[in-house]
Amino acid sequence: MARYQKGYNTGEKIYQCAKNLMYKRGYRNATIETIALKADVPVGLVNYYFKKDEILARMYKEFDMKIRSFIAENFGQAEEDLLVYRIVFNRIFFSVTLSDGKVRALFKEVFTKRLLVGDDKYFNETALMLRSLSVDITQAMLFRLMTAESGALSRLLLTFYDKMDFPKDKALIDLMGCVVVSLAGVESSVISEGISKADKLLARKDIAKVGFI
């Protein structure tokens, strides 16, 4: 048990040092060697615990959970409407990432490396959202829709991400959150209603409180 705890502590120390370095210096400048130096461990030990892409993916997932916790605490009613939930989530995500150049650069790596393609949780949540909107869809068709969504989002992000601004580009951010809904044939009036509900919810809270670090 003591050996397991020591191994866990070492892994966490390496991860926290890597996270800090990637945020401060950027993904490419936070090399395995600099991470090892910061964590005061051999280079081989860093490689044993993590690949750089795994560290970056974990950083994204932690940020994802931070946003979800904020929504649960402040917008509990959004959890009852999955379309509104997705719009709110997207607004908070881009509000934070676009307001900090270092975070913006980190998540550009996430998108360009397609580290989140095939995420089971996102797939299941999308299925639930479409069913809540009365979309009768097979798993095979959902997979095709999400493949198309992934391609569309990649194109949008690669084209606009570097110049995107929040809240100026709120409409584009909402569009990205609703791509799969539109592809599934949900009426534009339903999507517009979801956006209006999200507007009302977000007007009540300061989402700038959701920091990355």
PDB file of N, CA and C in Angstrom, residues 145-186:
ATOM      1  N   LEU A 145     -23.378  11.032 -37.664  1.00  0.00           N
ATOM      2  CA  LEU A 145     -23.614  12.450 -37.387  1.00  0.00           C
ATOM      3  C   LEU A 145     -22.458  13.063 -36.608  1.00  0.00           C
ATOM      4  N   MET A 146     -21.950  12.307 -35.631  1.00  0.00           N
ATOM      5  CA  MET A 146     -20.875  12.841 -34.803  1.00  0.00           C
ATOM      6  C   MET A 146     -19.553  12.889 -35.556  1.00  0.00           C
ATOM      7  N   THR A 147     -19.391  11.999 -36.508  1.00  0.00           N
ATOM      8  CA  THR A 147     -18.208  12.070 -37.372  1.00  0.00           C
ATOM      9  C   THR A 147     -18.270  13.336 -38.226  1.00  0.00           C
ATOM     10  N   ALA A 148     -19.471  13.623 -38.744  1.00  0.00           N
ATOM     11  CA  ALA A 148     -19.663  14.846 -39.533  1.00  0.00           C
ATOM     12  C   ALA A 148     -19.477  16.079 -38.654  1.00  0.00           C
ATOM     13  N   GLU A 149     -19.992  16.015 -37.424  1.00  0.00           N
ATOM     14  CA  GLU A 149     -19.829  17.134 -36.486  1.00  0.00           C
ATOM     15  C   GLU A 149     -18.359  17.385 -36.199  1.00  0.00           C
ATOM     16  N   SER A 150     -17.619  16.315 -35.969  1.00  0.00           N
ATOM     17  CA  SER A 150     -16.190  16.435 -35.674  1.00  0.00           C
ATOM     18  C   SER A 150     -15.450  17.133 -36.816  1.00  0.00           C
ATOM     19  N   GLY A 151     -15.780  16.752 -38.040  1.00  0.00           N
ATOM     20  CA  GLY A 151     -15.151  17.384 -39.196  1.00  0.00           C
ATOM     21  C   GLY A 151     -15.509  18.854 -39.306  1.00  0.00           C
ATOM     22  N   ALA A 152     -16.787  19.168 -39.057  1.00  0.00           N
ATOM     23  CA  ALA A 152     -17.237  20.561 -39.142  1.00  0.00           C
ATOM     24  C   ALA A 152     -16.585  21.419 -38.063  1.00  0.00           C
ATOM     25  N   LEU A 153     -16.523  20.884 -36.840  1.00  0.00           N
ATOM     26  CA  LEU A 153     -15.914  21.635 -35.739  1.00  0.00           C
ATOM     27  C   LEU A 153     -14.425  21.856 -35.973  1.00  0.00           C
ATOM     28  N   SER A 154     -13.758  20.839 -36.472  1.00  0.00           N
ATOM     29  CA  SER A 154     -12.325  20.972 -36.760  1.00  0.00           C
ATOM     30  C   SER A 154     -12.086  22.078 -37.776  1.00  0.00           C
ATOM     31  N   ARG A 155     -12.916  22.104 -38.819  1.00  0.00           N
ATOM     32  CA  ARG A 155     -12.778  23.130 -39.853  1.00  0.00           C
ATOM     33  C   ARG A 155     -13.049  24.525 -39.285  1.00  0.00           C
ATOM     34  N   LEU A 156     -14.110  24.645 -38.480  1.00  0.00           N
ATOM     35  CA  LEU A 156     -14.443  25.939 -37.882  1.00  0.00           C
ATOM     36  C   LEU A 156     -13.332  26.430 -36.965  1.00  0.00           C
ATOM     37  N   LEU A 157     -12.824  25.520 -36.127  1.00  0.00           N
ATOM     38  CA  LEU A 157     -11.787  25.908 -35.174  1.00  0.00           C
ATOM     39  C   LEU A 157     -10.483  26.276 -35.877  1.00  0.00           C
ATOM     40  N   LEU A 158     -10.094  25.484 -36.846  1.00  0.00           N
ATOM     41  CA  LEU A 158      -8.853  25.776 -37.561  1.00  0.00           C
ATOM     42  C   LEU A 158      -8.953  27.086 -38.342  1.00  0.00           C
ATOM     43  N   THR A 159     -10.173  27.418 -38.776  1.00  0.00           N
ATOM     44  CA  THR A 159     -10.374  28.642 -39.561  1.00  0.00           C
ATOM     45  C   THR A 159     -10.478  29.888 -38.682  1.00  0.00           C
ATOM     46  N   PHE A 160     -11.197  29.768 -37.552  1.00  0.00           N
ATOM     47  CA  PHE A 160     -11.542  30.963 -36.778  1.00  0.00           C
ATOM     48  C   PHE A 160     -10.881  31.074 -35.403  1.00  0.00           C
ATOM     49  N   TYR A 161     -10.369  29.973 -34.855  1.00  0.00           N
ATOM     50  CA  TYR A 161      -9.975  29.948 -33.440  1.00  0.00           C
ATOM     51  C   TYR A 161      -8.987  31.051 -33.061  1.00  0.00           C
ATOM     52  N   ASP A 162      -7.964  31.264 -33.867  1.00  0.00           N
ATOM     53  CA  ASP A 162      -6.925  32.244 -33.518  1.00  0.00           C
ATOM     54  C   ASP A 162      -7.469  33.664 -33.387  1.00  0.00           C
ATOM     55  N   LYS A 163      -8.554  33.957 -34.108  1.00  0.00           N
ATOM     56  CA  LYS A 163      -9.100  35.322 -34.098  1.00  0.00           C
ATOM     57  C   LYS A 163     -10.413  35.431 -33.327  1.00  0.00           C
ATOM     58  N   MET A 164     -10.885  34.326 -32.789  1.00  0.00           N
ATOM     59  CA  MET A 164     -12.165  34.352 -32.082  1.00  0.00           C
ATOM     60  C   MET A 164     -12.095  35.209 -30.828  1.00  0.00           C
ATOM     61  N   ASP A 165     -13.236  35.825 -30.502  1.00  0.00           N
ATOM     62  CA  ASP A 165     -13.328  36.685 -29.328  1.00  0.00           C
ATOM     63  C   ASP A 165     -14.668  36.420 -28.647  1.00  0.00           C
ATOM     64  N   PHE A 166     -14.633  36.441 -27.318  1.00  0.00           N
ATOM     65  CA  PHE A 166     -15.882  36.296 -26.570  1.00  0.00           C
ATOM     66  C   PHE A 166     -16.104  37.589 -25.795  1.00  0.00           C
ATOM     67  N   PRO A 167     -17.297  38.194 -25.849  1.00  0.00           N
ATOM     68  CA  PRO A 167     -18.556  37.654 -26.390  1.00  0.00           C
ATOM     69  C   PRO A 167     -18.848  38.013 -27.853  1.00  0.00           C
ATOM     70  N   LYS A 168     -17.943  38.708 -28.523  1.00  0.00           N
ATOM     71  CA  LYS A 168     -18.236  39.158 -29.895  1.00  0.00           C
ATOM     72  C   LYS A 168     -18.666  38.009 -30.799  1.00  0.00           C
ATOM     73  N   ASP A 169     -18.007  36.865 -30.651  1.00  0.00           N
ATOM     74  CA  ASP A 169     -18.296  35.718 -31.519  1.00  0.00           C
ATOM     75  C   ASP A 169     -19.222  34.693 -30.859  1.00  0.00           C
ATOM     76  N   LYS A 170     -20.122  35.190 -30.037  1.00  0.00           N
ATOM     77  CA  LYS A 170     -21.059  34.315 -29.330  1.00  0.00           C
ATOM     78  C   LYS A 170     -21.888  33.479 -30.299  1.00  0.00           C
ATOM     79  N   ALA A 171     -22.311  34.074 -31.406  1.00  0.00           N
ATOM     80  CA  ALA A 171     -23.135  33.341 -32.380  1.00  0.00           C
ATOM     81  C   ALA A 171     -22.368  32.163 -32.970  1.00  0.00           C
ATOM     82  N   LEU A 172     -21.086  32.357 -33.256  1.00  0.00           N
ATOM     83  CA  LEU A 172     -20.257  31.273 -33.783  1.00  0.00           C
ATOM     84  C   LEU A 172     -20.077  30.175 -32.742  1.00  0.00           C
ATOM     85  N   ILE A 173     -19.898  30.574 -31.495  1.00  0.00           N
ATOM     86  CA  ILE A 173     -19.730  29.608 -30.402  1.00  0.00           C
ATOM     87  C   ILE A 173     -21.006  28.789 -30.220  1.00  0.00           C
ATOM     88  N   ASP A 174     -22.156  29.458 -30.297  1.00  0.00           N
ATOM     89  CA  ASP A 174     -23.431  28.737 -30.199  1.00  0.00           C
ATOM     90  C   ASP A 174     -23.607  27.788 -31.379  1.00  0.00           C
ATOM     91  N   LEU A 175     -23.198  28.228 -32.552  1.00  0.00           N
ATOM     92  CA  LEU A 175     -23.282  27.378 -33.743  1.00  0.00           C
ATOM     93  C   LEU A 175     -22.485  26.098 -33.537  1.00  0.00           C
ATOM     94  N   MET A 176     -21.276  26.220 -32.991  1.00  0.00           N
ATOM     95  CA  MET A 176     -20.441  25.042 -32.773  1.00  0.00           C
ATOM     96  C   MET A 176     -21.079  24.090 -31.767  1.00  0.00           C
ATOM     97  N   GLY A 177     -21.767  24.635 -30.783  1.00  0.00           N
ATOM     98  CA  GLY A 177     -22.422  23.784 -29.797  1.00  0.00           C
ATOM     99  C   GLY A 177     -23.639  23.066 -30.347  1.00  0.00           C
ATOM    100  N   CYS A 178     -24.183  23.584 -31.456  1.00  0.00           N
ATOM    101  CA  CYS A 178     -25.437  23.036 -31.992  1.00  0.00           C
ATOM    102  C   CYS A 178     -25.271  22.345 -33.342  1.00  0.00           C
ATOM    103  N   VAL A 179     -24.046  22.101 -33.764  1.00  0.00           N
ATOM    104  CA  VAL A 179     -23.814  21.482 -35.074  1.00  0.00           C
ATOM    105  C   VAL A 179     -24.538  20.150 -35.198  1.00  0.00           C
ATOM    106  N   VAL A 180     -24.331  19.265 -34.231  1.00  0.00           N
ATOM    107  CA  VAL A 180     -24.920  17.928 -34.332  1.00  0.00           C
ATOM    108  C   VAL A 180     -26.445  17.992 -34.248  1.00  0.00           C
ATOM    109  N   VAL A 181     -26.963  18.962 -33.505  1.00  0.00           N
ATOM    110  CA  VAL A 181     -28.413  19.140 -33.388  1.00  0.00           C
ATOM    111  C   VAL A 181     -28.994  19.546 -34.743  1.00  0.00           C
ATOM    112  N   SER A 182     -28.323  20.459 -35.408  1.00  0.00           N
ATOM    113  CA  SER A 182     -28.770  20.886 -36.738  1.00  0.00           C
ATOM    114  C   SER A 182     -28.691  19.742 -37.738  1.00  0.00           C
ATOM    115  N   LEU A 183     -27.590  18.990 -37.684  1.00  0.00           N
ATOM    116  CA  LEU A 183     -27.423  17.856 -38.596  1.00  0.00           C
ATOM    117  C   LEU A 183     -28.499  16.797 -38.386  1.00  0.00           C
ATOM    118  N   ALA A 184     -28.986  16.691 -37.148  1.00  0.00           N
ATOM    119  CA  ALA A 184     -30.010  15.697 -36.830  1.00  0.00           C
ATOM    120  C   ALA A 184     -31.404  16.145 -37.255  1.00  0.00           C
ATOM    121  N   GLY A 185     -31.517  17.374 -37.754  1.00  0.00           N
ATOM    122  CA  GLY A 185     -32.797  17.843 -38.271  1.00  0.00           C
ATOM    123  C   GLY A 185     -33.682  18.553 -37.271  1.00  0.00           C
ATOM    124  N   VAL A 186     -33.134  18.927 -36.125  1.00  0.00           N
ATOM    125  CA  VAL A 186     -33.922  19.671 -35.136  1.00  0.00           C
ATOM    126  C   VAL A 186     -34.234  21.054 -35.704  1.00  0.00           C
TER     127      VAL A 186
END
